């Protein structure tokens, strides 16, 4: 193997590059487009790129809130949230919901999206999204470094209690990820990827 020239660094001492490569290395990452409401019913919708699934049975998803944002506060109040699939067709609307606005601003209205009543939780779904996951909070954990010092980031985990899928994305009963148009967050200040049929390959587990 040809020897590589490596750029090595300790994150606590800085990376020495124009942009932190960590987010690009751990990626592309799925986007948790999280809708919530507070105890009074005021709506919030925001995307989180530190998002993923963590368990099958029961199905558990989670996202990290860097800073105690409205989404986190709402979930702490109500214990509920909805994950809405962000697709290529909805990318611009999703981006609008990134805006740093006051808590009283309704991001559904800001982005021209339609709130759709959920079946099991109080926060609404994004009607335009083809897949939504209704969730109930299971844990909220404040993260800490290897030195034991807490950082201002909270991991929110929730059990999926209802799933809604556009039937056009079910091919012979199998969810067709390649046709859904998922968008994923990459590195850099503005980089995203999509998933399509050209990225699909199959590899079965060894027996």
PDB file of C-alpha atoms in Angstrom:
ATOM      1  CA  UNK A   1       0.000   0.000   0.000  1.00  0.00           C
ATOM      2  CA  UNK A   2       1.273   3.454  -0.909  1.00  0.00           C
ATOM      3  CA  UNK A   3       2.150   5.514   2.137  1.00  0.00           C
ATOM      4  CA  UNK A   4      -0.286   8.349   2.777  1.00  0.00           C
ATOM      5  CA  UNK A   5       0.540  11.880   3.789  1.00  0.00           C
ATOM      6  CA  UNK A   6      -1.745  12.626   6.728  1.00  0.00           C
ATOM      7  CA  UNK A   7      -3.132  15.823   8.176  1.00  0.00           C
ATOM      8  CA  UNK A   8      -3.379  14.922  11.859  1.00  0.00           C
ATOM      9  CA  UNK A   9      -4.677  17.049  14.705  1.00  0.00           C
ATOM     10  CA  UNK A  10      -6.153  16.970  18.187  1.00  0.00           C
ATOM     11  CA  UNK A  11      -9.637  18.549  18.039  1.00  0.00           C
ATOM     12  CA  UNK A  12      -9.205  20.388  21.342  1.00  0.00           C
ATOM     13  CA  UNK A  13      -6.173  22.173  19.874  1.00  0.00           C
ATOM     14  CA  UNK A  14      -7.839  23.068  16.569  1.00  0.00           C
ATOM     15  CA  UNK A  15      -7.843  21.505  13.115  1.00  0.00           C
ATOM     16  CA  UNK A  16      -5.839  24.162  11.239  1.00  0.00           C
ATOM     17  CA  UNK A  17      -8.106  23.985   8.183  1.00  0.00           C
ATOM     18  CA  UNK A  18     -10.509  26.517   6.609  1.00  0.00           C
ATOM     19  CA  UNK A  19     -13.493  24.454   7.797  1.00  0.00           C
ATOM     20  CA  UNK A  20     -13.827  21.769  10.468  1.00  0.00           C
ATOM     21  CA  UNK A  21     -13.671  18.407   8.612  1.00  0.00           C
ATOM     22  CA  UNK A  22     -15.436  16.414  11.353  1.00  0.00           C
ATOM     23  CA  UNK A  23     -18.933  16.988   9.975  1.00  0.00           C
ATOM     24  CA  UNK A  24     -17.771  15.964   6.498  1.00  0.00           C
ATOM     25  CA  UNK A  25     -16.041  12.795   7.701  1.00  0.00           C
ATOM     26  CA  UNK A  26     -19.065  11.588   9.675  1.00  0.00           C
ATOM     27  CA  UNK A  27     -21.404  11.970   6.768  1.00  0.00           C
ATOM     28  CA  UNK A  28     -23.393  12.488   4.833  1.00  0.00           C
ATOM     29  CA  UNK A  29     -25.853  12.479   7.705  1.00  0.00           C
ATOM     30  CA  UNK A  30     -29.644  12.069   7.613  1.00  0.00           C
ATOM     31  CA  UNK A  31     -31.643  15.110   8.634  1.00  0.00           C
ATOM     32  CA  UNK A  32     -34.104  14.988  11.490  1.00  0.00           C
ATOM     33  CA  UNK A  33     -36.719  17.575  10.549  1.00  0.00           C
ATOM     34  CA  UNK A  34     -38.363  17.878  13.938  1.00  0.00           C
ATOM     35  CA  UNK A  35     -41.779  19.383  14.587  1.00  0.00           C
ATOM     36  CA  UNK A  36     -42.826  20.190  18.146  1.00  0.00           C
ATOM     37  CA  UNK A  37     -45.224  22.369  20.070  1.00  0.00           C
ATOM     38  CA  UNK A  38     -45.034  23.906  23.508  1.00  0.00           C
ATOM     39  CA  UNK A  39     -47.540  23.374  26.300  1.00  0.00           C
ATOM     40  CA  UNK A  40     -49.666  26.207  24.915  1.00  0.00           C
ATOM     41  CA  UNK A  41     -49.711  24.698  21.417  1.00  0.00           C
ATOM     42  CA  UNK A  42     -47.329  27.122  19.664  1.00  0.00           C
ATOM     43  CA  UNK A  43     -45.627  25.276  16.782  1.00  0.00           C
ATOM     44  CA  UNK A  44     -41.947  24.865  15.971  1.00  0.00           C
ATOM     45  CA  UNK A  45     -40.195  23.135  13.069  1.00  0.00           C
ATOM     46  CA  UNK A  46     -36.412  22.802  12.768  1.00  0.00           C
ATOM     47  CA  UNK A  47     -33.864  20.525  11.044  1.00  0.00           C
ATOM     48  CA  UNK A  48     -31.124  18.668  12.927  1.00  0.00           C
ATOM     49  CA  UNK A  49     -28.243  17.018  11.076  1.00  0.00           C
ATOM     50  CA  UNK A  50     -27.044  15.036  14.095  1.00  0.00           C
ATOM     51  CA  UNK A  51     -29.908  12.554  13.746  1.00  0.00           C
ATOM     52  CA  UNK A  52     -30.278   8.811  13.343  1.00  0.00           C
ATOM     53  CA  UNK A  53     -32.077   5.612  14.351  1.00  0.00           C
ATOM     54  CA  UNK A  54     -30.786   3.695  17.359  1.00  0.00           C
ATOM     55  CA  UNK A  55     -33.026   0.671  17.924  1.00  0.00           C
ATOM     56  CA  UNK A  56     -35.412  -1.692  16.120  1.00  0.00           C
ATOM     57  CA  UNK A  57     -37.803  -2.903  18.829  1.00  0.00           C
ATOM     58  CA  UNK A  58     -39.075  -0.585  20.015  1.00  0.00           C
ATOM     59  CA  UNK A  59     -38.018   1.753  17.205  1.00  0.00           C
ATOM     60  CA  UNK A  60     -36.019   4.607  18.720  1.00  0.00           C
ATOM     61  CA  UNK A  61     -34.687   7.679  16.936  1.00  0.00           C
ATOM     62  CA  UNK A  62     -32.643  10.526  18.296  1.00  0.00           C
ATOM     63  CA  UNK A  63     -31.090  13.868  17.516  1.00  0.00           C
ATOM     64  CA  UNK A  64     -28.643  16.218  19.194  1.00  0.00           C
ATOM     65  CA  UNK A  65     -29.561  19.809  19.977  1.00  0.00           C
ATOM     66  CA  UNK A  66     -26.429  21.934  20.092  1.00  0.00           C
ATOM     67  CA  UNK A  67     -27.660  24.541  22.522  1.00  0.00           C
ATOM     68  CA  UNK A  68     -30.947  24.571  24.430  1.00  0.00           C
ATOM     69  CA  UNK A  69     -33.148  25.517  21.491  1.00  0.00           C
ATOM     70  CA  UNK A  70     -36.934  25.815  21.195  1.00  0.00           C
ATOM     71  CA  UNK A  71     -37.227  22.206  19.993  1.00  0.00           C
ATOM     72  CA  UNK A  72     -35.528  20.886  23.122  1.00  0.00           C
ATOM     73  CA  UNK A  73     -37.588  23.095  25.428  1.00  0.00           C
ATOM     74  CA  UNK A  74     -40.823  22.011  23.743  1.00  0.00           C
ATOM     75  CA  UNK A  75     -39.959  18.323  24.062  1.00  0.00           C
ATOM     76  CA  UNK A  76     -39.080  18.780  27.716  1.00  0.00           C
ATOM     77  CA  UNK A  77     -42.512  20.397  28.215  1.00  0.00           C
ATOM     78  CA  UNK A  78     -44.652  17.949  26.241  1.00  0.00           C
ATOM     79  CA  UNK A  79     -42.553  14.793  25.830  1.00  0.00           C
ATOM     80  CA  UNK A  80     -43.484  14.513  22.138  1.00  0.00           C
ATOM     81  CA  UNK A  81     -42.097  15.290  18.683  1.00  0.00           C
ATOM     82  CA  UNK A  82     -42.412  14.288  15.030  1.00  0.00           C
ATOM     83  CA  UNK A  83     -39.608  13.475  12.572  1.00  0.00           C
ATOM     84  CA  UNK A  84     -40.542  14.534   9.028  1.00  0.00           C
ATOM     85  CA  UNK A  85     -38.543  13.227   6.078  1.00  0.00           C
ATOM     86  CA  UNK A  86     -36.659  16.016   4.309  1.00  0.00           C
ATOM     87  CA  UNK A  87     -36.564  15.309   0.567  1.00  0.00           C
ATOM     88  CA  UNK A  88     -35.018  17.060  -2.434  1.00  0.00           C
ATOM     89  CA  UNK A  89     -38.377  18.609  -3.308  1.00  0.00           C
ATOM     90  CA  UNK A  90     -38.621  20.033   0.205  1.00  0.00           C
ATOM     91  CA  UNK A  91     -34.988  21.132   0.551  1.00  0.00           C
ATOM     92  CA  UNK A  92     -35.638  24.852   0.172  1.00  0.00           C
ATOM     93  CA  UNK A  93     -38.513  24.764   2.647  1.00  0.00           C
ATOM     94  CA  UNK A  94     -36.383  22.763   5.076  1.00  0.00           C
ATOM     95  CA  UNK A  95     -33.633  25.349   4.744  1.00  0.00           C
ATOM     96  CA  UNK A  96     -36.085  28.132   5.576  1.00  0.00           C
ATOM     97  CA  UNK A  97     -36.809  26.420   8.887  1.00  0.00           C
ATOM     98  CA  UNK A  98     -33.096  26.754   9.798  1.00  0.00           C
ATOM     99  CA  UNK A  99     -33.590  30.485  10.335  1.00  0.00           C
ATOM    100  CA  UNK A 100     -32.749  31.781  13.800  1.00  0.00           C
ATOM    101  CA  UNK A 101     -36.093  33.332  14.667  1.00  0.00           C
ATOM    102  CA  UNK A 102     -37.917  34.180  17.885  1.00  0.00           C
ATOM    103  CA  UNK A 103     -39.797  31.383  19.696  1.00  0.00           C
ATOM    104  CA  UNK A 104     -43.171  32.876  18.742  1.00  0.00           C
ATOM    105  CA  UNK A 105     -42.424  32.549  15.002  1.00  0.00           C
ATOM    106  CA  UNK A 106     -44.194  29.587  13.391  1.00  0.00           C
ATOM    107  CA  UNK A 107     -41.732  27.938  11.000  1.00  0.00           C
ATOM    108  CA  UNK A 108     -44.560  26.120   9.222  1.00  0.00           C
ATOM    109  CA  UNK A 109     -45.858  29.529   8.125  1.00  0.00           C
ATOM    110  CA  UNK A 110     -42.355  30.868   7.513  1.00  0.00           C
ATOM    111  CA  UNK A 111     -41.604  28.052   5.047  1.00  0.00           C
ATOM    112  CA  UNK A 112     -45.092  27.817   3.521  1.00  0.00           C
ATOM    113  CA  UNK A 113     -45.717  24.335   4.905  1.00  0.00           C
ATOM    114  CA  UNK A 114     -48.948  22.709   6.054  1.00  0.00           C
ATOM    115  CA  UNK A 115     -49.321  21.328   9.596  1.00  0.00           C
ATOM    116  CA  UNK A 116     -51.177  18.009   9.577  1.00  0.00           C
ATOM    117  CA  UNK A 117     -52.653  16.613  12.791  1.00  0.00           C
ATOM    118  CA  UNK A 118     -50.778  13.618  14.153  1.00  0.00           C
ATOM    119  CA  UNK A 119     -52.587  10.502  15.302  1.00  0.00           C
ATOM    120  CA  UNK A 120     -50.735   9.727  18.556  1.00  0.00           C
ATOM    121  CA  UNK A 121     -48.950  12.926  19.618  1.00  0.00           C
ATOM    122  CA  UNK A 122     -49.777  16.607  19.885  1.00  0.00           C
ATOM    123  CA  UNK A 123     -47.176  18.134  17.517  1.00  0.00           C
ATOM    124  CA  UNK A 124     -48.355  18.137  13.890  1.00  0.00           C
ATOM    125  CA  UNK A 125     -46.683  16.498  10.937  1.00  0.00           C
ATOM    126  CA  UNK A 126     -45.478  18.288   7.808  1.00  0.00           C
ATOM    127  CA  UNK A 127     -48.240  17.423   5.351  1.00  0.00           C
ATOM    128  CA  UNK A 128     -45.889  17.818   2.371  1.00  0.00           C
ATOM    129  CA  UNK A 129     -43.409  15.252   3.718  1.00  0.00           C
ATOM    130  CA  UNK A 130     -43.885  11.713   2.332  1.00  0.00           C
ATOM    131  CA  UNK A 131     -42.770   9.994   5.544  1.00  0.00           C
ATOM    132  CA  UNK A 132     -43.367  11.026   9.152  1.00  0.00           C
ATOM    133  CA  UNK A 133     -42.518   9.405  12.481  1.00  0.00           C
ATOM    134  CA  UNK A 134     -44.535  10.345  15.553  1.00  0.00           C
ATOM    135  CA  UNK A 135     -42.389  10.025  18.672  1.00  0.00           C
ATOM    136  CA  UNK A 136     -42.598  10.096  22.443  1.00  0.00           C
ATOM    137  CA  UNK A 137     -39.525  11.141  24.396  1.00  0.00           C
ATOM    138  CA  UNK A 138     -37.696   8.356  26.190  1.00  0.00           C
ATOM    139  CA  UNK A 139     -34.512  10.124  27.322  1.00  0.00           C
ATOM    140  CA  UNK A 140     -32.810  13.512  27.213  1.00  0.00           C
ATOM    141  CA  UNK A 141     -29.090  13.309  27.974  1.00  0.00           C
ATOM    142  CA  UNK A 142     -26.648  16.200  28.268  1.00  0.00           C
ATOM    143  CA  UNK A 143     -23.396  15.203  26.574  1.00  0.00           C
ATOM    144  CA  UNK A 144     -19.992  15.426  28.194  1.00  0.00           C
ATOM    145  CA  UNK A 145     -16.388  15.208  27.055  1.00  0.00           C
ATOM    146  CA  UNK A 146     -13.814  12.573  27.981  1.00  0.00           C
ATOM    147  CA  UNK A 147     -12.839  14.824  30.879  1.00  0.00           C
ATOM    148  CA  UNK A 148     -16.329  14.499  32.336  1.00  0.00           C
ATOM    149  CA  UNK A 149     -17.167  18.152  31.730  1.00  0.00           C
ATOM    150  CA  UNK A 150     -20.667  18.676  30.353  1.00  0.00           C
ATOM    151  CA  UNK A 151     -21.067  20.446  27.030  1.00  0.00           C
ATOM    152  CA  UNK A 152     -24.111  22.512  25.948  1.00  0.00           C
ATOM    153  CA  UNK A 153     -25.494  19.745  23.727  1.00  0.00           C
ATOM    154  CA  UNK A 154     -28.440  17.486  24.502  1.00  0.00           C
ATOM    155  CA  UNK A 155     -29.187  14.077  22.948  1.00  0.00           C
ATOM    156  CA  UNK A 156     -32.944  13.585  22.633  1.00  0.00           C
ATOM    157  CA  UNK A 157     -34.199  10.026  22.173  1.00  0.00           C
ATOM    158  CA  UNK A 158     -37.764   9.052  21.396  1.00  0.00           C
ATOM    159  CA  UNK A 159     -39.793   5.932  20.697  1.00  0.00           C
ATOM    160  CA  UNK A 160     -41.582   5.952  17.359  1.00  0.00           C
ATOM    161  CA  UNK A 161     -45.258   5.375  18.167  1.00  0.00           C
ATOM    162  CA  UNK A 162     -46.738   5.933  14.693  1.00  0.00           C
ATOM    163  CA  UNK A 163     -45.309   5.798  11.153  1.00  0.00           C
ATOM    164  CA  UNK A 164     -46.904   7.339   8.045  1.00  0.00           C
ATOM    165  CA  UNK A 165     -45.554   6.474   4.568  1.00  0.00           C
ATOM    166  CA  UNK A 166     -46.749   7.662   1.176  1.00  0.00           C
ATOM    167  CA  UNK A 167     -47.825   4.399  -0.482  1.00  0.00           C
ATOM    168  CA  UNK A 168     -46.108   5.508  -3.712  1.00  0.00           C
ATOM    169  CA  UNK A 169     -42.838   4.731  -1.916  1.00  0.00           C
ATOM    170  CA  UNK A 170     -43.833   1.142  -1.131  1.00  0.00           C
ATOM    171  CA  UNK A 171     -42.737  -1.136  -3.988  1.00  0.00           C
ATOM    172  CA  UNK A 172     -44.194  -4.608  -3.471  1.00  0.00           C
ATOM    173  CA  UNK A 173     -44.409  -3.724   0.219  1.00  0.00           C
ATOM    174  CA  UNK A 174     -40.758  -2.642   0.512  1.00  0.00           C
ATOM    175  CA  UNK A 175     -39.884   0.987   1.257  1.00  0.00           C
ATOM    176  CA  UNK A 176     -37.999   2.413  -1.734  1.00  0.00           C
ATOM    177  CA  UNK A 177     -35.319   4.676  -0.266  1.00  0.00           C
ATOM    178  CA  UNK A 178     -33.823   5.367  -3.691  1.00  0.00           C
ATOM    179  CA  UNK A 179     -37.058   6.909  -4.990  1.00  0.00           C
ATOM    180  CA  UNK A 180     -37.908   8.948  -1.905  1.00  0.00           C
ATOM    181  CA  UNK A 181     -35.365  11.690  -2.559  1.00  0.00           C
ATOM    182  CA  UNK A 182     -33.804  11.762   0.914  1.00  0.00           C
ATOM    183  CA  UNK A 183     -31.403  14.657   1.429  1.00  0.00           C
ATOM    184  CA  UNK A 184     -28.346  14.324   3.641  1.00  0.00           C
ATOM    185  CA  UNK A 185     -26.101  16.911   5.262  1.00  0.00           C
ATOM    186  CA  UNK A 186     -22.428  16.872   4.337  1.00  0.00           C
ATOM    187  CA  UNK A 187     -19.433  18.973   5.336  1.00  0.00           C
ATOM    188  CA  UNK A 188     -18.717  22.544   4.436  1.00  0.00           C
ATOM    189  CA  UNK A 189     -21.037  25.462   5.069  1.00  0.00           C
ATOM    190  CA  UNK A 190     -23.611  24.487   2.433  1.00  0.00           C
ATOM    191  CA  UNK A 191     -23.061  20.920   1.187  1.00  0.00           C
ATOM    192  CA  UNK A 192     -25.889  18.385   0.868  1.00  0.00           C
ATOM    193  CA  UNK A 193     -26.320  15.084  -0.960  1.00  0.00           C
ATOM    194  CA  UNK A 194     -29.323  13.208  -2.289  1.00  0.00           C
ATOM    195  CA  UNK A 195     -29.904   9.462  -2.411  1.00  0.00           C
ATOM    196  CA  UNK A 196     -30.986   7.973  -5.735  1.00  0.00           C
ATOM    197  CA  UNK A 197     -30.986   4.703  -7.701  1.00  0.00           C
ATOM    198  CA  UNK A 198     -27.442   5.355  -8.950  1.00  0.00           C
ATOM    199  CA  UNK A 199     -26.108   4.965  -5.380  1.00  0.00           C
ATOM    200  CA  UNK A 200     -27.918   1.688  -4.741  1.00  0.00           C
ATOM    201  CA  UNK A 201     -26.024  -1.603  -4.484  1.00  0.00           C
ATOM    202  CA  UNK A 202     -26.941  -4.818  -2.709  1.00  0.00           C
ATOM    203  CA  UNK A 203     -24.806  -6.868  -0.357  1.00  0.00           C
ATOM    204  CA  UNK A 204     -26.250  -9.677   1.735  1.00  0.00           C
ATOM    205  CA  UNK A 205     -24.887 -10.754   5.094  1.00  0.00           C
ATOM    206  CA  UNK A 206     -22.702 -13.867   5.064  1.00  0.00           C
ATOM    207  CA  UNK A 207     -24.324 -17.014   6.422  1.00  0.00           C
TER     208      UNK A 207
END
